[in-house]
Amino acid sequence: MLYDSDIILADEPTGSLDRKNKEIVMRLLKKLQKENKTILMVSHDDESLEYCSRVVCL
């Protein structure tokens, strides 16, 4: 992350990553959430759901 922000917008953050790097990114986002950051993520990746505390389907 380049800047310290309270809200992080993540548009398909794992879209073109292999499994290993996908897990690294998702763990980073989860860590940021535990540091009281708000993560708004858009994804088509169902595996990412296990890292989310709230899911809204459109």
mmCIF file of N, CA and C in Angstrom:
data_model
loop_
_atom_site.group_PDB
_atom_site.id
_atom_site.type_symbol
_atom_site.label_atom_id
_atom_site.label_comp_id
_atom_site.label_asym_id
_atom_site.label_seq_id
_atom_site.Cartn_x
_atom_site.Cartn_y
_atom_site.Cartn_z
ATOM 1 N N MET A 1 0.841 -1.160 0.000
ATOM 2 C CA MET A 1 0.000 0.000 0.000
ATOM 3 C C MET A 1 0.896 1.236 0.000
ATOM 4 N N LEU A 2 0.577 2.157 -0.862
ATOM 5 C CA LEU A 2 1.388 3.366 -0.979
ATOM 6 C C LEU A 2 1.041 4.420 0.063
ATOM 7 N N TYR A 3 -0.237 4.514 0.436
ATOM 8 C CA TYR A 3 -0.693 5.549 1.354
ATOM 9 C C TYR A 3 -1.488 4.922 2.486
ATOM 10 N N ASP A 4 -1.431 5.569 3.643
ATOM 11 C CA ASP A 4 -2.231 5.131 4.777
ATOM 12 C C ASP A 4 -3.626 5.732 4.627
ATOM 13 N N SER A 5 -4.607 4.887 4.441
ATOM 14 C CA SER A 5 -5.974 5.342 4.227
ATOM 15 C C SER A 5 -6.925 4.516 5.078
ATOM 16 N N ASP A 6 -8.022 5.110 5.494
ATOM 17 C CA ASP A 6 -9.019 4.382 6.280
ATOM 18 C C ASP A 6 -9.928 3.525 5.410
ATOM 19 N N ILE A 7 -10.026 3.854 4.127
ATOM 20 C CA ILE A 7 -10.866 3.109 3.186
ATOM 21 C C ILE A 7 -10.007 2.658 2.016
ATOM 22 N N ILE A 8 -10.105 1.373 1.684
ATOM 23 C CA ILE A 8 -9.355 0.810 0.562
ATOM 24 C C ILE A 8 -10.352 0.262 -0.446
ATOM 25 N N LEU A 9 -10.277 0.745 -1.672
ATOM 26 C CA LEU A 9 -11.123 0.264 -2.761
ATOM 27 C C LEU A 9 -10.308 -0.737 -3.569
ATOM 28 N N ALA A 10 -10.787 -1.963 -3.664
ATOM 29 C CA ALA A 10 -10.056 -3.024 -4.354
ATOM 30 C C ALA A 10 -10.942 -3.603 -5.462
ATOM 31 N N ASP A 11 -10.636 -3.259 -6.692
ATOM 32 C CA ASP A 11 -11.393 -3.728 -7.855
ATOM 33 C C ASP A 11 -10.680 -4.935 -8.449
ATOM 34 N N GLU A 12 -11.239 -6.107 -8.245
ATOM 35 C CA GLU A 12 -10.652 -7.369 -8.714
ATOM 36 C C GLU A 12 -9.177 -7.486 -8.302
ATOM 37 N N PRO A 13 -8.885 -7.411 -7.000
ATOM 38 C CA PRO A 13 -7.487 -7.420 -6.561
ATOM 39 C C PRO A 13 -6.741 -8.721 -6.850
ATOM 40 N N THR A 14 -7.476 -9.799 -7.091
ATOM 41 C CA THR A 14 -6.822 -11.088 -7.359
ATOM 42 C C THR A 14 -7.078 -11.581 -8.774
ATOM 43 N N GLY A 15 -7.605 -10.717 -9.624
ATOM 44 C CA GLY A 15 -8.059 -11.098 -10.958
ATOM 45 C C GLY A 15 -7.080 -11.869 -11.820
ATOM 46 N N SER A 16 -5.828 -11.483 -11.847
ATOM 47 C CA SER A 16 -4.871 -12.146 -12.744
ATOM 48 C C SER A 16 -3.712 -12.772 -11.974
ATOM 49 N N LEU A 17 -3.956 -13.140 -10.729
ATOM 50 C CA LEU A 17 -2.894 -13.700 -9.898
ATOM 51 C C LEU A 17 -2.985 -15.212 -9.811
ATOM 52 N N ASP A 18 -1.833 -15.839 -9.597
ATOM 53 C CA ASP A 18 -1.830 -17.275 -9.336
ATOM 54 C C ASP A 18 -2.279 -17.500 -7.888
ATOM 55 N N ARG A 19 -2.499 -18.743 -7.530
ATOM 56 C CA ARG A 19 -3.051 -19.087 -6.218
ATOM 57 C C ARG A 19 -2.202 -18.526 -5.069
ATOM 58 N N LYS A 20 -0.887 -18.662 -5.162
ATOM 59 C CA LYS A 20 0.005 -18.213 -4.090
ATOM 60 C C LYS A 20 -0.102 -16.699 -3.880
ATOM 61 N N ASN A 21 -0.023 -15.935 -4.952
ATOM 62 C CA ASN A 21 -0.089 -14.480 -4.838
ATOM 63 C C ASN A 21 -1.485 -13.999 -4.474
ATOM 64 N N LYS A 22 -2.506 -14.736 -4.896
ATOM 65 C CA LYS A 22 -3.882 -14.413 -4.512
ATOM 66 C C LYS A 22 -4.018 -14.490 -2.994
ATOM 67 N N GLU A 23 -3.456 -15.535 -2.407
ATOM 68 C CA GLU A 23 -3.531 -15.703 -0.958
ATOM 69 C C GLU A 23 -2.762 -14.590 -0.234
ATOM 70 N N ILE A 24 -1.621 -14.186 -0.774
ATOM 71 C CA ILE A 24 -0.840 -13.099 -0.175
ATOM 72 C C ILE A 24 -1.655 -11.808 -0.152
ATOM 73 N N VAL A 25 -2.291 -11.485 -1.269
ATOM 74 C CA VAL A 25 -3.093 -10.259 -1.353
ATOM 75 C C VAL A 25 -4.277 -10.319 -0.395
ATOM 76 N N MET A 26 -4.963 -11.443 -0.352
ATOM 77 C CA MET A 26 -6.130 -11.549 0.513
ATOM 78 C C MET A 26 -5.740 -11.485 1.986
ATOM 79 N N ARG A 27 -4.607 -12.074 2.349
ATOM 80 C CA ARG A 27 -4.137 -11.979 3.739
ATOM 81 C C ARG A 27 -3.776 -10.540 4.096
ATOM 82 N N LEU A 28 -3.182 -9.819 3.146
ATOM 83 C CA LEU A 28 -2.858 -8.408 3.373
ATOM 84 C C LEU A 28 -4.136 -7.599 3.603
ATOM 85 N N LEU A 29 -5.149 -7.818 2.778
ATOM 86 C CA LEU A 29 -6.412 -7.101 2.949
ATOM 87 C C LEU A 29 -7.058 -7.448 4.291
ATOM 88 N N LYS A 30 -6.989 -8.711 4.689
ATOM 89 C CA LYS A 30 -7.552 -9.130 5.975
ATOM 90 C C LYS A 30 -6.798 -8.475 7.126
ATOM 91 N N LYS A 31 -5.483 -8.385 7.006
ATOM 92 C CA LYS A 31 -4.661 -7.718 8.026
ATOM 93 C C LYS A 31 -5.049 -6.244 8.146
ATOM 94 N N LEU A 32 -5.240 -5.593 7.019
ATOM 95 C CA LEU A 32 -5.645 -4.190 7.032
ATOM 96 C C LEU A 32 -7.019 -4.016 7.681
ATOM 97 N N GLN A 33 -7.913 -4.964 7.425
ATOM 98 C CA GLN A 33 -9.242 -4.905 8.037
ATOM 99 C C GLN A 33 -9.130 -5.025 9.559
ATOM 100 N N LYS A 34 -8.242 -5.890 10.033
ATOM 101 C CA LYS A 34 -8.043 -6.046 11.481
ATOM 102 C C LYS A 34 -7.434 -4.794 12.103
ATOM 103 N N GLU A 35 -6.813 -3.949 11.271
ATOM 104 C CA GLU A 35 -6.260 -2.670 11.725
ATOM 105 C C GLU A 35 -7.299 -1.549 11.585
ATOM 106 N N ASN A 36 -8.569 -1.946 11.523
ATOM 107 C CA ASN A 36 -9.713 -1.024 11.437
ATOM 108 C C ASN A 36 -9.779 -0.233 10.135
ATOM 109 N N LYS A 37 -9.284 -0.810 9.062
ATOM 110 C CA LYS A 37 -9.439 -0.216 7.738
ATOM 111 C C LYS A 37 -10.711 -0.794 7.123
ATOM 112 N N THR A 38 -11.394 -0.008 6.336
ATOM 113 C CA THR A 38 -12.570 -0.477 5.610
ATOM 114 C C THR A 38 -12.120 -0.904 4.226
ATOM 115 N N ILE A 39 -12.446 -2.139 3.848
ATOM 116 C CA ILE A 39 -12.084 -2.676 2.542
ATOM 117 C C ILE A 39 -13.367 -2.845 1.734
ATOM 118 N N LEU A 40 -13.421 -2.209 0.594
ATOM 119 C CA LEU A 40 -14.530 -2.403 -0.341
ATOM 120 C C LEU A 40 -13.944 -3.101 -1.561
ATOM 121 N N MET A 41 -14.300 -4.373 -1.721
ATOM 122 C CA MET A 41 -13.713 -5.197 -2.771
ATOM 123 C C MET A 41 -14.793 -5.672 -3.740
ATOM 124 N N VAL A 42 -14.498 -5.578 -5.018
ATOM 125 C CA VAL A 42 -15.356 -6.116 -6.069
ATOM 126 C C VAL A 42 -14.616 -7.300 -6.662
ATOM 127 N N SER A 43 -15.299 -8.447 -6.773
ATOM 128 C CA SER A 43 -14.610 -9.631 -7.286
ATOM 129 C C SER A 43 -15.601 -10.637 -7.863
ATOM 130 N N HIS A 44 -15.120 -11.391 -8.832
ATOM 131 C CA HIS A 44 -15.862 -12.534 -9.364
ATOM 132 C C HIS A 44 -15.323 -13.839 -8.776
ATOM 133 N N ASP A 45 -14.349 -13.730 -7.891
ATOM 134 C CA ASP A 45 -13.650 -14.884 -7.329
ATOM 135 C C ASP A 45 -14.360 -15.364 -6.061
ATOM 136 N N ASP A 46 -15.068 -16.477 -6.161
ATOM 137 C CA ASP A 46 -15.804 -17.012 -5.014
ATOM 138 C C ASP A 46 -14.883 -17.415 -3.865
ATOM 139 N N GLU A 47 -13.641 -17.791 -4.159
ATOM 140 C CA GLU A 47 -12.698 -18.183 -3.110
ATOM 141 C C GLU A 47 -12.362 -17.009 -2.188
ATOM 142 N N SER A 48 -12.501 -15.807 -2.673
ATOM 143 C CA SER A 48 -12.205 -14.617 -1.867
ATOM 144 C C SER A 48 -13.239 -14.411 -0.762
ATOM 145 N N LEU A 49 -14.404 -15.008 -0.909
ATOM 146 C CA LEU A 49 -15.484 -14.813 0.062
ATOM 147 C C LEU A 49 -15.098 -15.246 1.472
ATOM 148 N N GLU A 50 -14.258 -16.263 1.587
ATOM 149 C CA GLU A 50 -13.890 -16.764 2.911
ATOM 150 C C GLU A 50 -13.103 -15.727 3.725
ATOM 151 N N TYR A 51 -12.538 -14.735 3.071
ATOM 152 C CA TYR A 51 -11.786 -13.688 3.758
ATOM 153 C C TYR A 51 -12.663 -12.500 4.142
ATOM 154 N N CYS A 52 -13.887 -12.481 3.680
ATOM 155 C CA CYS A 52 -14.766 -11.320 3.862
ATOM 156 C C CYS A 52 -15.631 -11.461 5.109
ATOM 157 N N SER A 53 -15.849 -10.344 5.791
ATOM 158 C CA SER A 53 -16.735 -10.356 6.954
ATOM 159 C C SER A 53 -18.174 -10.021 6.566
ATOM 160 N N ARG A 54 -18.342 -9.421 5.384
ATOM 161 C CA ARG A 54 -19.678 -9.090 4.888
ATOM 162 C C ARG A 54 -19.660 -9.164 3.368
ATOM 163 N N VAL A 55 -20.708 -9.746 2.795
ATOM 164 C CA VAL A 55 -20.786 -9.909 1.340
ATOM 165 C C VAL A 55 -22.120 -9.356 0.855
ATOM 166 N N VAL A 56 -22.063 -8.545 -0.196
ATOM 167 C CA VAL A 56 -23.260 -8.024 -0.845
ATOM 168 C C VAL A 56 -23.213 -8.497 -2.287
ATOM 169 N N CYS A 57 -24.215 -9.243 -2.713
ATOM 170 C CA CYS A 57 -24.267 -9.753 -4.091
ATOM 171 C C CYS A 57 -25.170 -8.858 -4.931
ATOM 172 N N LEU A 58 -24.676 -8.499 -6.085
ATOM 173 C CA LEU A 58 -25.464 -7.676 -7.003
ATOM 174 C C LEU A 58 -25.816 -8.474 -8.233
#
